[in-house]
Amino acid sequence: MAQEDDEMEVKNDIDSEQTVQTDDTSEAMRLKKGYALGDGLTLESASTWLNFTQSLQLLAGVSSTDDFDTYSSEFNMRRARFNFRGTLFNEKVYVRLRVNLVGNYQSTTTGSRSYNGTLQDALIEYRPTPNHRINFGVRANYDDSREARIEGESLGFIERSAISTAFDPIFDYGIRYYGIYRFGGNVLKPYVSVTTGDGTSALQKNYGGLRYGIRLDYLPFGTFTKGGEYFMDDLVHERLPKLIIGPTFSYNDGISSAKGTNGGRYIYGDANQNELLPDLIKTGIDYMFKYRGWYSLGEYVYTHATVPSGIAGEFSTSGKFTPYTGQTPEQIEKTVLSRLNVGSGFNVQVGYCFSTFALSGRYSYLENDPNSSNFADMNRYYSCVGTFYFSGHNLKLQTEVGYQEYKDMLKTPDVKGNIYGQIMFTIQL
């Protein structure tokens, strides 16, 4: 789950085509016939470009406690995506629709409430100039971590780090602006967004207020080659150093889920049963560096919640109001915080790409607020991945091994963490 911002770079010259003629024999549309893996099906005319692609990721894994007393195995269709995108009116309007056919269905009336995760992208974007874009609809948030800026098929690891899992809602519905400003060899990319703060559940109803987010990316050495900021391993072996660094900030006015993913999970009210919700602030900074096959990515995230006074009870997912009888304001505040992902964390990773093989290592750390939800029972993560690139990110095989360490208070003399191994095959058509 991620986003694409420089997709026009994927347009290839049409080396073999079939032309559809109109009644006056003028050219209407060309169907690209010359195919390379990952191209998909492309239709192109003088003012329109439409592209259909599919991707598939097959995952198998095994994990065990570090005393090897128990283990479990996993066989998973990690992603099976269908993606449509295109431009209209001489690239002034861009559209995208993406569905993941292995979306996770969960009950909307239980504690693990979640909505249909099949729809991932559905947006229309207006591009008044090549350097200014305004889009409206569902897509990944600009103000999430650097990893969330990268498509799942283009990750250097099998999964994003624990930082992204803990703090990134990723998909949300709203309006966003993205710009590119150049100053000599420097590039500045500001991002501004106003979204529901409820994730894709807002397609049914928006709870609370809105989420306001900003990101400011700075590239002191110019842009990366072939959109290199949107994939991890340095496949192109940058001949000159490339760096992008960006602070982020978001304010969720009235959050009703742990991190803004499934709005409506936790709804509170005052004594008159008027809706009353906490606010969540998230700040962070991240970077990516590439040079001659080496790459490094790092990110830091901090979240803080404000619980309003006057909360007197909560609504169930079916709408029934239950008062907090006999609880003090301090106890109520702890109850609210115990359902939010409040805390901090950082992630750093480094890797080298040889020719068709890349090797990378990663370390992540989480620290949750004492009164927050227990999203950091495992708070130290170590992993190493080897990736075999047969055709870039369009055809690759990844193998990963790692260790997840429990926080000190949860360790026992026999079990201090979890060991795992995974293998995943990716193909994009």
JSON list of C-alpha atoms in Angstrom, two decimals, residues 99-212:
[
{"chain": "A", "resi": 99, "resn": "VAL", "atom": "CA", "xyz": [-8.20, -2.64, -6.16]},
{"chain": "A", "resi": 100, "resn": "ASN", "atom": "CA", "xyz": [-6.48, -5.35, -4.16]},
{"chain": "A", "resi": 101, "resn": "LEU", "atom": "CA", "xyz": [-8.33, -8.62, -4.73]},
{"chain": "A", "resi": 102, "resn": "VAL", "atom": "CA", "xyz": [-7.08, -10.11, -1.46]},
{"chain": "A", "resi": 103, "resn": "GLY", "atom": "CA", "xyz": [-8.64, -7.36, 0.65]},
{"chain": "A", "resi": 104, "resn": "ASN", "atom": "CA", "xyz": [-9.10, -8.24, 4.32]},
{"chain": "A", "resi": 105, "resn": "TYR", "atom": "CA", "xyz": [-12.74, -8.65, 5.32]},
{"chain": "A", "resi": 106, "resn": "GLN", "atom": "CA", "xyz": [-13.57, -8.32, 9.01]},
{"chain": "A", "resi": 107, "resn": "SER", "atom": "CA", "xyz": [-16.72, -7.84, 11.01]},
{"chain": "A", "resi": 108, "resn": "THR", "atom": "CA", "xyz": [-17.99, -4.27, 11.40]},
{"chain": "A", "resi": 109, "resn": "THR", "atom": "CA", "xyz": [-19.53, -5.06, 14.79]},
{"chain": "A", "resi": 110, "resn": "THR", "atom": "CA", "xyz": [-16.63, -6.61, 16.71]},
{"chain": "A", "resi": 111, "resn": "GLY", "atom": "CA", "xyz": [-13.55, -5.27, 18.45]},
{"chain": "A", "resi": 112, "resn": "SER", "atom": "CA", "xyz": [-11.48, -5.87, 15.31]},
{"chain": "A", "resi": 113, "resn": "ARG", "atom": "CA", "xyz": [-13.75, -3.65, 13.23]},
{"chain": "A", "resi": 114, "resn": "SER", "atom": "CA", "xyz": [-12.52, -3.01, 9.72]},
{"chain": "A", "resi": 115, "resn": "TYR", "atom": "CA", "xyz": [-14.09, -2.08, 6.43]},
{"chain": "A", "resi": 116, "resn": "ASN", "atom": "CA", "xyz": [-13.58, -3.67, 3.03]},
{"chain": "A", "resi": 117, "resn": "GLY", "atom": "CA", "xyz": [-9.94, -3.15, 2.16]},
{"chain": "A", "resi": 118, "resn": "THR", "atom": "CA", "xyz": [-10.33, -4.08, -1.50]},
{"chain": "A", "resi": 119, "resn": "LEU", "atom": "CA", "xyz": [-10.48, -0.49, -2.80]},
{"chain": "A", "resi": 120, "resn": "GLN", "atom": "CA", "xyz": [-7.11, 1.24, -2.37]},
{"chain": "A", "resi": 121, "resn": "ASP", "atom": "CA", "xyz": [-6.97, 4.11, -4.84]},
{"chain": "A", "resi": 122, "resn": "ALA", "atom": "CA", "xyz": [-9.75, 6.08, -6.51]},
{"chain": "A", "resi": 123, "resn": "LEU", "atom": "CA", "xyz": [-8.81, 9.62, -7.44]},
{"chain": "A", "resi": 124, "resn": "ILE", "atom": "CA", "xyz": [-8.94, 12.37, -10.03]},
{"chain": "A", "resi": 125, "resn": "GLU", "atom": "CA", "xyz": [-6.04, 14.81, -10.26]},
{"chain": "A", "resi": 126, "resn": "TYR", "atom": "CA", "xyz": [-5.86, 18.17, -12.01]},
{"chain": "A", "resi": 127, "resn": "ARG", "atom": "CA", "xyz": [-2.43, 19.25, -13.27]},
{"chain": "A", "resi": 128, "resn": "PRO", "atom": "CA", "xyz": [-2.51, 22.91, -14.31]},
{"chain": "A", "resi": 129, "resn": "THR", "atom": "CA", "xyz": [1.25, 22.68, -14.93]},
{"chain": "A", "resi": 130, "resn": "PRO", "atom": "CA", "xyz": [3.68, 19.73, -14.76]},
{"chain": "A", "resi": 131, "resn": "ASN", "atom": "CA", "xyz": [4.91, 21.04, -11.36]},
{"chain": "A", "resi": 132, "resn": "HIS", "atom": "CA", "xyz": [1.56, 21.58, -9.63]},
{"chain": "A", "resi": 133, "resn": "ARG", "atom": "CA", "xyz": [-1.06, 18.92, -8.91]},
{"chain": "A", "resi": 134, "resn": "ILE", "atom": "CA", "xyz": [-4.35, 18.87, -7.01]},
{"chain": "A", "resi": 135, "resn": "ASN", "atom": "CA", "xyz": [-6.10, 15.54, -6.47]},
{"chain": "A", "resi": 136, "resn": "PHE", "atom": "CA", "xyz": [-9.35, 14.47, -4.86]},
{"chain": "A", "resi": 137, "resn": "GLY", "atom": "CA", "xyz": [-10.36, 11.00, -3.69]},
{"chain": "A", "resi": 138, "resn": "VAL", "atom": "CA", "xyz": [-8.81, 7.98, -1.95]},
{"chain": "A", "resi": 139, "resn": "ARG", "atom": "CA", "xyz": [-5.05, 7.51, -1.94]},
{"chain": "A", "resi": 140, "resn": "ALA", "atom": "CA", "xyz": [-2.06, 7.14, 0.38]},
{"chain": "A", "resi": 141, "resn": "ASN", "atom": "CA", "xyz": [-1.37, 10.04, 2.74]},
{"chain": "A", "resi": 142, "resn": "TYR", "atom": "CA", "xyz": [1.52, 12.37, 1.92]},
{"chain": "A", "resi": 143, "resn": "ASP", "atom": "CA", "xyz": [2.28, 12.93, 5.62]},
{"chain": "A", "resi": 144, "resn": "ASP", "atom": "CA", "xyz": [2.91, 9.27, 6.44]},
{"chain": "A", "resi": 145, "resn": "SER", "atom": "CA", "xyz": [6.42, 7.80, 6.72]},
{"chain": "A", "resi": 146, "resn": "ARG", "atom": "CA", "xyz": [8.92, 7.60, 3.86]},
{"chain": "A", "resi": 147, "resn": "GLU", "atom": "CA", "xyz": [8.19, 3.88, 3.47]},
{"chain": "A", "resi": 148, "resn": "ALA", "atom": "CA", "xyz": [4.53, 4.62, 2.79]},
{"chain": "A", "resi": 149, "resn": "ARG", "atom": "CA", "xyz": [5.69, 6.69, -0.20]},
{"chain": "A", "resi": 150, "resn": "ILE", "atom": "CA", "xyz": [6.85, 3.44, -1.82]},
{"chain": "A", "resi": 151, "resn": "GLU", "atom": "CA", "xyz": [4.59, 0.92, -3.53]},
{"chain": "A", "resi": 152, "resn": "GLY", "atom": "CA", "xyz": [4.39, -2.51, -1.91]},
{"chain": "A", "resi": 153, "resn": "GLU", "atom": "CA", "xyz": [5.75, -4.07, -5.10]},
{"chain": "A", "resi": 154, "resn": "SER", "atom": "CA", "xyz": [8.80, -1.77, -4.97]},
{"chain": "A", "resi": 155, "resn": "LEU", "atom": "CA", "xyz": [9.85, -2.31, -1.36]},
{"chain": "A", "resi": 156, "resn": "GLY", "atom": "CA", "xyz": [13.35, -3.52, -0.61]},
{"chain": "A", "resi": 157, "resn": "PHE", "atom": "CA", "xyz": [11.98, -5.63, 2.26]},
{"chain": "A", "resi": 158, "resn": "ILE", "atom": "CA", "xyz": [9.04, -8.03, 2.21]},
{"chain": "A", "resi": 159, "resn": "GLU", "atom": "CA", "xyz": [7.04, -5.73, 4.50]},
{"chain": "A", "resi": 160, "resn": "ARG", "atom": "CA", "xyz": [7.31, -2.16, 5.69]},
{"chain": "A", "resi": 161, "resn": "SER", "atom": "CA", "xyz": [8.87, -1.64, 9.09]},
{"chain": "A", "resi": 162, "resn": "ALA", "atom": "CA", "xyz": [7.12, -1.69, 12.46]},
{"chain": "A", "resi": 163, "resn": "ILE", "atom": "CA", "xyz": [7.11, 2.14, 12.36]},
{"chain": "A", "resi": 164, "resn": "SER", "atom": "CA", "xyz": [4.76, 2.19, 9.41]},
{"chain": "A", "resi": 165, "resn": "THR", "atom": "CA", "xyz": [2.58, -0.53, 10.92]},
{"chain": "A", "resi": 166, "resn": "ALA", "atom": "CA", "xyz": [2.25, 1.37, 14.20]},
{"chain": "A", "resi": 167, "resn": "PHE", "atom": "CA", "xyz": [1.70, 4.91, 12.97]},
{"chain": "A", "resi": 168, "resn": "ASP", "atom": "CA", "xyz": [0.68, 5.08, 9.29]},
{"chain": "A", "resi": 169, "resn": "PRO", "atom": "CA", "xyz": [-3.02, 4.93, 8.38]},
{"chain": "A", "resi": 170, "resn": "ILE", "atom": "CA", "xyz": [-1.86, 5.20, 4.73]},
{"chain": "A", "resi": 171, "resn": "PHE", "atom": "CA", "xyz": [-5.12, 5.35, 2.73]},
{"chain": "A", "resi": 172, "resn": "ASP", "atom": "CA", "xyz": [-7.60, 8.15, 3.33]},
{"chain": "A", "resi": 173, "resn": "TYR", "atom": "CA", "xyz": [-10.20, 10.20, 1.48]},
{"chain": "A", "resi": 174, "resn": "GLY", "atom": "CA", "xyz": [-9.64, 13.90, 0.87]},
{"chain": "A", "resi": 175, "resn": "ILE", "atom": "CA", "xyz": [-8.12, 16.66, -1.23]},
{"chain": "A", "resi": 176, "resn": "ARG", "atom": "CA", "xyz": [-4.37, 17.18, -1.64]},
{"chain": "A", "resi": 177, "resn": "TYR", "atom": "CA", "xyz": [-1.83, 19.50, -3.26]},
{"chain": "A", "resi": 178, "resn": "TYR", "atom": "CA", "xyz": [1.65, 18.57, -4.46]},
{"chain": "A", "resi": 179, "resn": "GLY", "atom": "CA", "xyz": [4.20, 20.98, -5.94]},
{"chain": "A", "resi": 180, "resn": "ILE", "atom": "CA", "xyz": [7.76, 21.01, -7.30]},
{"chain": "A", "resi": 181, "resn": "TYR", "atom": "CA", "xyz": [9.97, 24.09, -6.96]},
{"chain": "A", "resi": 182, "resn": "ARG", "atom": "CA", "xyz": [13.52, 24.27, -8.32]},
{"chain": "A", "resi": 183, "resn": "PHE", "atom": "CA", "xyz": [16.26, 26.61, -7.08]},
{"chain": "A", "resi": 184, "resn": "GLY", "atom": "CA", "xyz": [19.39, 26.02, -9.07]},
{"chain": "A", "resi": 185, "resn": "GLY", "atom": "CA", "xyz": [20.33, 22.41, -8.31]},
{"chain": "A", "resi": 186, "resn": "ASN", "atom": "CA", "xyz": [18.00, 22.22, -5.32]},
{"chain": "A", "resi": 187, "resn": "VAL", "atom": "CA", "xyz": [14.44, 20.89, -5.40]},
{"chain": "A", "resi": 188, "resn": "LEU", "atom": "CA", "xyz": [11.68, 21.58, -2.90]},
{"chain": "A", "resi": 189, "resn": "LYS", "atom": "CA", "xyz": [8.49, 19.51, -2.84]},
{"chain": "A", "resi": 190, "resn": "PRO", "atom": "CA", "xyz": [5.65, 20.72, -0.57]},
{"chain": "A", "resi": 191, "resn": "TYR", "atom": "CA", "xyz": [2.63, 18.51, 0.11]},
{"chain": "A", "resi": 192, "resn": "VAL", "atom": "CA", "xyz": [-0.60, 19.68, 1.75]},
{"chain": "A", "resi": 193, "resn": "SER", "atom": "CA", "xyz": [-3.67, 17.55, 2.47]},
{"chain": "A", "resi": 194, "resn": "VAL", "atom": "CA", "xyz": [-7.09, 17.77, 4.10]},
{"chain": "A", "resi": 195, "resn": "THR", "atom": "CA", "xyz": [-8.61, 14.32, 4.63]},
{"chain": "A", "resi": 196, "resn": "THR", "atom": "CA", "xyz": [-11.30, 12.63, 6.70]},
{"chain": "A", "resi": 197, "resn": "GLY", "atom": "CA", "xyz": [-8.89, 11.12, 9.25]},
{"chain": "A", "resi": 198, "resn": "ASP", "atom": "CA", "xyz": [-10.96, 7.93, 9.17]},
{"chain": "A", "resi": 199, "resn": "GLY", "atom": "CA", "xyz": [-9.23, 5.97, 6.41]},
{"chain": "A", "resi": 200, "resn": "THR", "atom": "CA", "xyz": [-11.39, 4.17, 3.87]},
{"chain": "A", "resi": 201, "resn": "SER", "atom": "CA", "xyz": [-14.18, 3.73, 6.43]},
{"chain": "A", "resi": 202, "resn": "ALA", "atom": "CA", "xyz": [-15.02, 7.35, 5.64]},
{"chain": "A", "resi": 203, "resn": "LEU", "atom": "CA", "xyz": [-16.53, 6.06, 2.40]},
{"chain": "A", "resi": 204, "resn": "GLN", "atom": "CA", "xyz": [-19.49, 5.16, 4.61]},
{"chain": "A", "resi": 205, "resn": "LYS", "atom": "CA", "xyz": [-19.43, 7.92, 7.25]},
{"chain": "A", "resi": 206, "resn": "ASN", "atom": "CA", "xyz": [-17.00, 10.53, 8.51]},
{"chain": "A", "resi": 207, "resn": "TYR", "atom": "CA", "xyz": [-16.56, 10.61, 12.30]},
{"chain": "A", "resi": 208, "resn": "GLY", "atom": "CA", "xyz": [-15.18, 13.59, 14.19]},
{"chain": "A", "resi": 209, "resn": "GLY", "atom": "CA", "xyz": [-13.46, 16.40, 12.31]},
{"chain": "A", "resi": 210, "resn": "LEU", "atom": "CA", "xyz": [-10.84, 16.34, 9.57]},
{"chain": "A", "resi": 211, "resn": "ARG", "atom": "CA", "xyz": [-7.15, 15.49, 9.39]},
{"chain": "A", "resi": 212, "resn": "TYR", "atom": "CA", "xyz": [-4.73, 18.21, 8.25]}
]
